[in-house]
Amino acid sequence: MNRSTSDFIVRARELELQAMQHLAARAALVEVIGKLVHALQWERGASSLYLASGGRSFDAERTEVVAFAEPLAQALRTAFAEQLDAGSAASAQMVSMMGWVLLDLDSLGPLRAAIAQKAPKVGDAMGAFSRVIAGLIELVFHLADGATDPAISRLLVTLVHLLQVKEAAGQERAVGASLLASGVCSELEQQRFIHLIDAQERAADVLLDFIDADLRPHWDDAQNGPNTAQLERLRRGLCMAKVDQPLDATQSTVWFDVSSKRLADLGVLEAALTAHLQAACQAAIAAARQDLADSTGLVQRLRQNPSPHAQAADRYFSAAGQPASVPVLATKGDAATPAEPGQAMEAAEASSRIASLQDLLQQQTDKLAQTEQELRKAKQAIHDRKVIERAKGALMSRLGMTEDAAYRALQKAAMDHNKRLLDVAEATLALTDIALASPNAKAQTPSTP
């Protein structure tokens, strides 16, 4: 069956509405993920202090946060199940990532049981929690990458980089607390602590490129809160401590409280950002519904008043340029003879209806073109982050580097060769010696072509 232009116009509007509804569902999923990440960050911090103190402190806090995290994990499992519905439009990559996240969530039970027995080392427990959180944040990146609305895409890019800032800050809290609780400065833990501060600054740079003006005050409050001076003083003390130098273990609780306040301030921004995201989704759905209603109404009016002269379309669209007035069909049999008044009116109405369809198509085309252009910047930010993370992963898995060493190797190569970090990351992924190197090979700084 042949389809008319109006059928395609209405269907395009229907698909746009469906896309906005799917996006709103994913935004709701992002909100649940953010809450679970926050809970696991608290649990990781409490667990690190519990283990570092030999079980003498933070046992009650750890038990409390586990009770808070479990319902959130169950809510996320339920949300994942809904994404398996054929109507969810979830991509294969997204569903696969959800499967990996579920595996990580399944590992939390045995981990918590081991921590209760004070079995794992502090670093091992922190690493286990961090892997679960990293998988959740990675899933948010996939969800953000699928956004089709520029305003919502910007909010999602802001949110995922805020989650990265919070995660690095959460790890910083745990590393600093365990470092102080141990009573001695470890070189490895100190370097990890410094790396986490750098990671927060890198993620913040991207966040500030995308954050909405009305959300910026929340960020400024988090960065310049009343405890910022104390946080910086404690940071400086840990960064400048000499290796194997004794540390004041009583400061571990102070550090935990101060860094927790910063995380709470970042949480205020996260809540405001999530609220903006939900509001933007609802506004986009309302706009898509209105567009669909307007288009459907116009098409119905056109169908109820069919054109008496179908050839008016050819005459109108073949006219040189766009005439200021609608074309008038000539009298049948004599193209040079002016049309009768009634025929001229019918021709004018036909051309007007065709012009309405053309305007509708043009509006839709312009909107799609503008959307694509606005989305490009947001998608580029996500792409760049993925490439750099993959390059870090290649160095870590193939050359046995730590995450800190891998990033610093990429950073040094970029400075040495006067290249962008992204260019070095892409070159690193293309290097055959990275692809073929033994996992136990000695770590070295990668070179660029």
Short mmCIF file of C-alpha atoms in Angstrom, two decimals:
data_model
loop_
_atom_site.label_atom_id
_atom_site.label_comp_id
_atom_site.label_asym_id
_atom_site.label_seq_id
_atom_site.Cartn_x
_atom_site.Cartn_y
_atom_site.Cartn_z
CA MET A 1 0.00 0.00 0.00
CA ASN A 2 1.36 3.41 -0.95
CA ARG A 3 1.85 5.85 1.90
CA SER A 4 1.32 9.58 1.70
CA THR A 5 3.64 12.29 2.98
CA SER A 6 1.26 12.98 5.84
CA ASP A 7 1.61 9.36 7.06
CA PHE A 8 5.36 9.82 7.38
CA ILE A 9 4.99 13.17 9.14
CA VAL A 10 2.71 11.69 11.80
CA ARG A 11 4.88 8.59 12.21
CA ALA A 12 7.97 10.74 12.70
CA ARG A 13 6.19 12.60 15.48
CA GLU A 14 5.11 9.30 17.07
CA LEU A 15 8.69 8.02 17.02
CA GLU A 16 9.92 11.26 18.55
CA LEU A 17 7.43 10.88 21.39
CA GLN A 18 8.48 7.25 21.94
CA ALA A 19 12.13 8.28 22.05
CA MET A 20 11.38 10.89 24.71
CA GLN A 21 9.44 8.36 26.78
CA HIS A 22 12.32 5.86 26.58
CA LEU A 23 14.72 8.63 27.56
CA ALA A 24 12.59 9.51 30.59
CA ALA A 25 12.65 5.85 31.67
CA ARG A 26 16.44 5.82 31.40
CA ALA A 27 16.68 9.06 33.37
CA ALA A 28 14.71 7.37 36.14
CA LEU A 29 17.16 4.46 35.94
CA VAL A 30 20.07 6.90 36.24
CA GLU A 31 18.51 8.34 39.40
CA VAL A 32 18.37 4.89 41.04
CA ILE A 33 21.95 4.19 39.99
CA GLY A 34 23.10 7.49 41.50
CA LYS A 35 21.46 6.70 44.83
CA LEU A 36 23.00 3.22 44.93
CA VAL A 37 26.44 4.60 44.05
CA HIS A 38 26.12 7.09 46.92
CA ALA A 39 25.20 4.30 49.35
CA LEU A 40 28.07 2.06 48.21
CA GLN A 41 30.52 4.95 48.56
CA TRP A 42 29.44 5.36 52.16
CA GLU A 43 29.70 1.63 52.74
CA ARG A 44 33.19 1.54 51.23
CA GLY A 45 34.34 4.38 53.50
CA ALA A 46 32.85 2.82 56.63
CA SER A 47 34.25 -0.59 55.72
CA SER A 48 37.74 0.80 55.16
CA LEU A 49 37.76 2.38 58.63
CA TYR A 50 36.29 -0.77 60.15
CA LEU A 51 39.05 -2.93 58.67
CA ALA A 52 41.85 -0.41 59.27
CA SER A 53 40.88 -0.21 62.95
CA GLY A 54 40.73 -3.98 63.29
CA GLY A 55 36.98 -3.86 63.80
CA ARG A 56 37.15 -1.44 66.70
CA SER A 57 35.24 1.38 64.99
CA PHE A 58 32.52 2.02 62.40
CA ASP A 59 30.86 -1.39 62.82
CA ALA A 60 27.44 0.16 63.53
CA GLU A 61 27.80 2.65 60.67
CA ARG A 62 28.73 -0.11 58.26
CA THR A 63 25.73 -2.21 59.27
CA GLU A 64 23.42 0.81 58.91
CA VAL A 65 24.56 1.70 55.41
CA VAL A 66 24.25 -1.93 54.24
CA ALA A 67 20.59 -1.86 55.32
CA PHE A 68 20.17 1.36 53.32
CA ALA A 69 21.94 0.05 50.19
CA GLU A 70 20.13 -3.26 49.83
CA PRO A 71 16.66 -1.87 48.92
CA LEU A 72 18.33 0.39 46.34
CA ALA A 73 20.10 -2.60 44.81
CA GLN A 74 16.78 -4.43 44.61
CA ALA A 75 15.11 -1.41 43.01
CA LEU A 76 17.87 -1.39 40.40
CA ARG A 77 17.36 -5.09 39.67
CA THR A 78 13.66 -4.40 39.10
CA ALA A 79 14.48 -1.49 36.78
CA PHE A 80 16.89 -3.72 34.85
CA ALA A 81 14.18 -6.34 34.40
CA GLU A 82 11.92 -3.72 32.83
CA GLN A 83 14.63 -2.92 30.29
CA LEU A 84 14.40 -6.51 28.99
CA ASP A 85 10.94 -5.66 27.67
CA ALA A 86 10.98 -5.52 23.88
CA GLY A 87 9.36 -2.10 24.02
CA SER A 88 12.15 -0.53 26.07
CA ALA A 89 14.37 0.06 23.02
CA ALA A 90 17.46 -0.84 25.10
CA SER A 91 20.57 -1.53 23.00
CA ALA A 92 22.45 -4.83 23.07
CA GLN A 93 25.44 -3.07 24.63
CA MET A 94 23.27 -1.53 27.33
CA VAL A 95 21.63 -4.83 28.26
CA SER A 96 25.02 -6.57 28.29
CA MET A 97 26.36 -3.89 30.62
CA MET A 98 23.40 -4.44 32.92
CA GLY A 99 24.33 -8.12 33.08
CA TRP A 100 27.86 -7.23 34.23
CA VAL A 101 26.47 -4.87 36.85
CA LEU A 102 24.24 -7.66 38.20
CA LEU A 103 27.29 -9.91 38.54
CA ASP A 104 29.00 -7.16 40.52
CA LEU A 105 25.96 -6.72 42.75
CA ASP A 106 25.92 -10.48 43.41
CA SER A 107 29.50 -10.20 44.70
CA LEU A 108 28.52 -7.78 47.47
CA GLY A 109 27.03 -10.46 49.74
CA PRO A 110 30.23 -12.54 50.05
CA LEU A 111 32.30 -9.35 50.32
CA ARG A 112 30.22 -8.06 53.22
CA ALA A 113 30.43 -11.42 54.99
CA ALA A 114 34.22 -11.40 54.63
CA ILE A 115 34.46 -7.83 55.93
CA ALA A 116 32.34 -8.76 58.97
CA GLN A 117 35.01 -11.38 59.73
CA LYS A 118 37.77 -8.77 59.16
CA ALA A 119 39.22 -11.11 56.53
CA PRO A 120 40.14 -8.89 53.55
CA LYS A 121 42.85 -6.26 53.52
CA VAL A 122 41.68 -2.66 53.37
CA GLY A 123 42.95 -2.18 49.80
CA ASP A 124 41.29 -5.37 48.58
CA ALA A 125 37.93 -4.40 50.07
CA MET A 126 38.14 -0.89 48.66
CA GLY A 127 39.03 -2.30 45.24
CA ALA A 128 36.04 -4.65 45.31
CA PHE A 129 33.61 -1.84 46.14
CA SER A 130 35.24 0.43 43.57
CA ARG A 131 34.78 -2.16 40.81
CA VAL A 132 31.05 -2.36 41.54
CA ILE A 133 30.74 1.43 41.52
CA ALA A 134 32.82 1.72 38.33
CA GLY A 135 30.44 -0.64 36.54
CA LEU A 136 27.45 1.42 37.63
CA ILE A 137 29.04 4.66 36.42
CA GLU A 138 30.02 3.03 33.14
CA LEU A 139 26.38 2.08 32.62
CA VAL A 140 25.36 5.70 33.13
CA PHE A 141 27.81 6.65 30.36
CA HIS A 142 26.06 4.18 28.02
CA LEU A 143 22.68 5.62 28.96
CA ALA A 144 23.95 9.16 28.33
CA ASP A 145 25.40 8.17 24.98
CA GLY A 146 21.94 7.15 23.79
CA ALA A 147 20.28 10.50 24.56
CA THR A 148 18.60 12.12 21.54
CA ASP A 149 17.61 15.48 23.03
CA PRO A 150 20.39 18.11 23.31
CA ALA A 151 19.19 19.63 26.60
CA ILE A 152 18.83 16.21 28.22
CA SER A 153 22.13 15.05 26.77
CA ARG A 154 23.93 18.01 28.35
CA LEU A 155 22.37 17.21 31.72
CA LEU A 156 23.39 13.56 31.43
CA VAL A 157 26.97 14.44 30.49
CA THR A 158 27.10 16.81 33.47
CA LEU A 159 25.69 14.09 35.72
CA VAL A 160 28.10 11.34 34.67
CA HIS A 161 31.09 13.62 35.23
CA LEU A 162 29.66 14.68 38.58
CA LEU A 163 29.43 10.97 39.45
CA GLN A 164 33.10 10.66 38.48
CA VAL A 165 34.02 13.60 40.72
CA LYS A 166 32.03 12.05 43.57
CA GLU A 167 33.56 8.63 43.02
CA ALA A 168 37.11 9.98 43.07
CA ALA A 169 36.19 12.00 46.16
CA GLY A 170 34.70 8.89 47.75
CA GLN A 171 37.85 6.90 47.06
CA GLU A 172 39.91 9.80 48.38
CA ARG A 173 37.89 9.68 51.60
CA ALA A 174 38.47 5.94 51.98
CA VAL A 175 42.19 6.06 51.09
CA GLY A 176 42.84 9.04 53.35
CA ALA A 177 40.94 7.45 56.25
CA SER A 178 42.76 4.13 55.96
CA LEU A 179 46.11 5.90 55.52
CA LEU A 180 45.61 7.90 58.72
CA ALA A 181 44.11 4.96 60.62
CA SER A 182 47.16 2.85 59.79
CA GLY A 183 49.37 5.40 61.58
CA VAL A 184 52.12 5.41 58.94
CA CYS A 185 52.56 7.00 55.50
CA SER A 186 52.65 4.40 52.74
CA GLU A 187 54.17 5.55 49.43
CA LEU A 188 51.68 3.56 47.32
CA GLU A 189 48.66 4.85 49.22
CA GLN A 190 50.00 8.40 49.19
CA GLN A 191 50.43 8.31 45.39
CA ARG A 192 46.95 6.88 45.04
CA PHE A 193 45.63 9.70 47.21
CA ILE A 194 47.29 12.34 44.99
CA HIS A 195 46.01 10.64 41.84
CA LEU A 196 42.43 10.78 43.16
CA ILE A 197 42.68 14.54 43.70
CA ASP A 198 43.89 14.92 40.10
CA ALA A 199 41.04 12.71 38.86
CA GLN A 200 38.48 14.97 40.51
CA GLU A 201 39.94 18.01 38.78
CA ARG A 202 39.92 16.32 35.36
CA ALA A 203 36.28 15.28 35.64
CA ALA A 204 35.35 18.72 36.98
CA ASP A 205 36.85 20.39 33.88
CA VAL A 206 34.38 18.55 31.63
CA LEU A 207 31.52 19.05 34.08
CA LEU A 208 32.00 22.82 34.00
CA ASP A 209 31.84 22.81 30.19
CA PHE A 210 28.31 21.38 30.28
CA ILE A 211 26.69 22.46 33.55
CA ASP A 212 23.63 24.73 33.29
CA ALA A 213 24.02 28.24 34.65
CA ASP A 214 21.29 27.77 37.25
CA LEU A 215 23.09 24.70 38.63
CA ARG A 216 26.49 26.36 38.84
CA PRO A 217 25.85 27.87 42.32
CA HIS A 218 25.41 24.33 43.73
CA TRP A 219 28.84 23.42 42.36
CA ASP A 220 30.39 26.58 43.78
CA ASP A 221 28.86 25.81 47.18
CA ALA A 222 30.35 22.30 47.11
CA GLN A 223 33.77 23.66 46.17
CA ASN A 224 33.79 26.57 48.62
CA GLY A 225 31.90 25.20 51.58
CA PRO A 226 32.74 26.14 55.18
CA ASN A 227 34.90 23.03 55.65
CA THR A 228 36.93 23.53 52.45
CA ALA A 229 39.87 25.12 54.27
CA GLN A 230 40.07 22.20 56.71
CA LEU A 231 39.79 19.70 53.86
CA GLU A 232 42.66 21.36 52.00
CA ARG A 233 44.78 21.45 55.14
CA LEU A 234 44.29 17.74 55.75
CA ARG A 235 44.94 16.99 52.08
CA ARG A 236 48.16 18.96 52.16
CA GLY A 237 49.33 17.12 55.25
CA LEU A 238 48.83 13.72 53.60
CA CYS A 239 50.34 14.79 50.27
CA MET A 240 53.48 16.21 51.90
CA ALA A 241 54.03 13.51 54.51
CA LYS A 242 57.31 11.63 54.13
CA VAL A 243 57.18 7.93 53.36
CA ASP A 244 57.16 5.77 56.51
CA GLN A 245 56.56 8.90 58.60
CA PRO A 246 54.20 8.33 61.55
CA LEU A 247 50.70 9.75 61.10
CA ASP A 248 48.22 10.82 63.74
CA ALA A 249 45.70 7.97 63.69
CA THR A 250 43.19 10.02 65.69
CA GLN A 251 42.83 12.30 62.63
CA SER A 252 41.24 9.49 60.60
CA THR A 253 37.78 10.22 62.00
CA VAL A 254 38.26 13.96 61.48
CA TRP A 255 39.30 13.36 57.89
CA PHE A 256 36.34 11.05 57.31
CA ASP A 257 33.88 13.62 58.65
CA VAL A 258 35.35 16.52 56.66
CA SER A 259 35.54 14.62 53.38
CA SER A 260 32.05 13.23 54.00
CA LYS A 261 30.75 16.79 54.25
CA ARG A 262 32.17 17.52 50.80
CA LEU A 263 30.49 14.40 49.43
CA ALA A 264 27.22 15.56 50.99
CA ASP A 265 27.64 18.95 49.29
CA LEU A 266 28.23 17.21 45.96
CA GLY A 267 25.13 15.15 46.70
CA VAL A 268 23.08 18.36 46.88
CA LEU A 269 24.22 19.19 43.35
CA GLU A 270 23.45 15.64 42.23
CA ALA A 271 19.91 15.88 43.61
CA ALA A 272 19.34 19.24 41.89
CA LEU A 273 20.78 17.90 38.65
CA THR A 274 18.59 14.80 38.80
CA ALA A 275 15.53 16.97 39.39
CA HIS A 276 16.45 19.09 36.36
CA LEU A 277 16.88 15.93 34.32
CA GLN A 278 13.46 14.60 35.24
CA ALA A 279 11.84 17.98 34.55
CA ALA A 280 13.58 18.22 31.17
CA CYS A 281 12.34 14.75 30.23
CA GLN A 282 8.77 15.60 31.16
CA ALA A 283 8.96 18.89 29.24
CA ALA A 284 10.34 17.07 26.19
CA ILE A 285 7.53 14.49 26.38
CA ALA A 286 4.92 17.25 26.65
CA ALA A 287 6.42 19.07 23.66
CA ALA A 288 6.53 15.85 21.61
CA ARG A 289 2.89 15.12 22.44
CA GLN A 290 1.88 18.62 21.41
CA ASP A 291 3.82 18.31 18.13
CA LEU A 292 2.12 14.99 17.45
CA ALA A 293 -1.31 16.46 18.20
CA ASP A 294 -0.64 19.49 15.99
CA SER A 295 0.64 17.36 13.13
CA THR A 296 -2.21 14.86 13.42
CA GLY A 297 -4.76 17.67 13.46
CA LEU A 298 -3.25 19.31 10.38
CA VAL A 299 -3.14 16.03 8.49
CA GLN A 300 -6.77 15.31 9.37
CA ARG A 301 -7.84 18.72 8.09
CA LEU A 302 -5.95 18.16 4.85
CA ARG A 303 -7.51 14.73 4.36
CA GLN A 304 -11.01 16.08 5.02
CA ASN A 305 -10.48 18.75 2.38
CA PRO A 306 -8.70 17.02 -0.50
CA SER A 307 -7.22 19.11 -3.26
CA PRO A 308 -9.37 19.40 -6.40
CA HIS A 309 -6.29 19.92 -8.52
CA ALA A 310 -3.47 17.53 -7.64
CA GLN A 311 -1.28 19.10 -10.33
CA ALA A 312 -1.02 22.19 -8.11
CA ALA A 313 1.76 20.42 -6.24
CA ASP A 314 3.89 20.14 -9.36
CA ARG A 315 3.30 23.76 -10.26
CA TYR A 316 4.14 24.96 -6.73
CA PHE A 317 7.28 22.93 -6.10
CA SER A 318 8.70 23.53 -9.57
CA ALA A 319 8.39 27.30 -9.31
CA ALA A 320 11.72 29.11 -9.43
CA GLY A 321 12.50 30.30 -5.92
CA GLN A 322 9.63 30.63 -3.48
CA PRO A 323 7.01 33.09 -4.80
CA ALA A 324 5.49 35.49 -2.37
CA SER A 325 1.99 34.40 -3.37
CA VAL A 326 0.65 30.92 -3.96
CA PRO A 327 0.47 29.82 -7.63
CA VAL A 328 -2.85 29.87 -9.48
CA LEU A 329 -3.65 27.13 -11.96
CA ALA A 330 -4.46 28.09 -15.50
CA THR A 331 -7.84 27.24 -17.06
CA LYS A 332 -7.91 23.74 -18.46
CA GLY A 333 -6.88 23.68 -22.09
CA ASP A 334 -5.27 27.12 -22.11
CA ALA A 335 -2.28 27.61 -19.80
CA ALA A 336 -2.09 31.31 -20.71
CA THR A 337 -5.72 32.05 -19.89
CA PRO A 338 -6.41 33.36 -16.36
CA ALA A 339 -8.43 31.03 -14.14
CA GLU A 340 -12.06 31.67 -13.23
CA PRO A 341 -12.52 33.12 -9.70
CA GLY A 342 -13.85 29.84 -8.27
CA GLN A 343 -11.09 27.79 -9.81
CA ALA A 344 -8.47 30.28 -8.65
CA MET A 345 -9.78 30.00 -5.09
CA GLU A 346 -9.66 26.20 -5.21
CA ALA A 347 -6.12 26.31 -6.58
CA ALA A 348 -5.06 28.74 -3.87
CA GLU A 349 -6.52 26.46 -1.16
CA ALA A 350 -4.77 23.43 -2.66
CA SER A 351 -1.44 25.24 -2.76
CA SER A 352 -1.95 26.43 0.80
CA ARG A 353 -2.50 22.86 1.97
CA ILE A 354 0.63 21.70 0.14
CA ALA A 355 2.58 24.58 1.62
CA SER A 356 1.42 23.51 5.08
CA LEU A 357 2.82 20.01 4.54
CA GLN A 358 6.03 21.46 3.17
CA ASP A 359 6.39 23.76 6.18
CA LEU A 360 5.80 20.84 8.51
CA LEU A 361 8.46 18.76 6.78
CA GLN A 362 10.88 21.67 6.76
CA GLN A 363 10.36 22.32 10.46
CA GLN A 364 11.01 18.67 11.23
CA THR A 365 14.12 18.58 9.05
CA ASP A 366 15.51 21.76 10.60
CA LYS A 367 14.84 20.48 14.10
CA LEU A 368 16.64 17.19 13.43
CA ALA A 369 19.62 19.00 11.92
CA GLN A 370 19.89 21.37 14.88
CA THR A 371 19.52 18.50 17.34
CA GLU A 372 22.33 16.56 15.66
CA GLN A 373 24.63 19.56 15.80
CA GLU A 374 23.92 20.22 19.47
CA LEU A 375 24.33 16.54 20.38
CA ARG A 376 27.73 16.31 18.72
CA LYS A 377 29.59 18.12 21.51
CA ALA A 378 28.03 16.01 24.26
CA LYS A 379 28.70 12.75 22.42
CA GLN A 380 32.29 13.84 21.76
CA ALA A 381 32.88 14.31 25.49
CA ILE A 382 31.61 10.79 26.15
CA HIS A 383 33.67 9.37 23.28
CA ASP A 384 36.87 11.06 24.49
CA ARG A 385 36.40 9.71 27.98
CA LYS A 386 35.84 6.18 26.70
CA VAL A 387 38.98 6.26 24.54
CA ILE A 388 41.15 7.48 27.42
CA GLU A 389 39.69 4.87 29.79
CA ARG A 390 40.30 2.12 27.22
CA ALA A 391 43.90 3.26 26.77
CA LYS A 392 44.40 3.20 30.54
CA GLY A 393 42.88 -0.27 30.66
CA ALA A 394 45.21 -1.48 27.89
CA LEU A 395 48.27 -0.29 29.80
CA MET A 396 47.00 -1.77 33.05
CA SER A 397 46.13 -5.20 31.64
CA ARG A 398 49.01 -5.60 29.16
CA LEU A 399 51.86 -3.90 30.97
CA GLY A 400 50.83 -4.53 34.56
CA MET A 401 50.49 -0.84 35.44
CA THR A 402 48.34 0.57 38.20
CA GLU A 403 45.56 2.97 37.16
CA ASP A 404 47.58 5.90 38.50
CA ALA A 405 50.73 4.86 36.62
CA ALA A 406 48.77 4.24 33.41
CA TYR A 407 47.22 7.69 33.44
CA ARG A 408 50.50 9.39 34.26
CA ALA A 409 52.20 7.49 31.42
CA LEU A 410 49.58 8.79 28.97
CA GLN A 411 49.86 12.28 30.43
CA LYS A 412 53.68 12.30 30.19
CA ALA A 413 53.60 11.06 26.59
CA ALA A 414 51.13 13.83 25.71
CA MET A 415 53.42 16.48 27.21
CA ASP A 416 56.60 15.01 25.71
CA HIS A 417 55.13 14.94 22.20
CA ASN A 418 53.03 18.12 22.55
CA LYS A 419 49.84 16.22 21.74
CA ARG A 420 46.36 16.07 23.18
CA LEU A 421 45.75 13.36 25.76
CA LEU A 422 43.05 11.96 23.46
CA ASP A 423 45.52 11.67 20.57
CA VAL A 424 47.98 9.79 22.77
CA ALA A 425 45.22 7.48 24.00
CA GLU A 426 44.16 6.67 20.43
CA ALA A 427 47.78 6.06 19.43
CA THR A 428 48.29 3.84 22.47
CA LEU A 429 45.34 1.65 21.50
CA ALA A 430 46.83 1.29 18.02
CA LEU A 431 50.30 0.23 19.22
CA THR A 432 51.06 -3.40 18.39
CA ASP A 433 53.47 -3.75 21.34
CA ILE A 434 50.57 -2.97 23.68
CA ALA A 435 48.38 -5.55 21.97
CA LEU A 436 51.06 -8.26 22.00
CA ALA A 437 52.86 -7.51 25.26
CA SER A 438 52.83 -10.03 28.09
CA PRO A 439 50.57 -9.11 31.01
CA ASN A 440 53.64 -9.38 33.25
CA ALA A 441 55.77 -7.10 31.07
CA LYS A 442 57.61 -4.30 32.80
CA ALA A 443 55.61 -1.07 32.89
CA GLN A 444 56.93 1.65 30.62
CA THR A 445 55.83 4.94 29.19
CA PRO A 446 54.14 4.48 25.82
CA SER A 447 55.48 6.33 22.82
CA THR A 448 53.47 7.94 20.08
CA PRO A 449 54.06 7.75 16.36
#
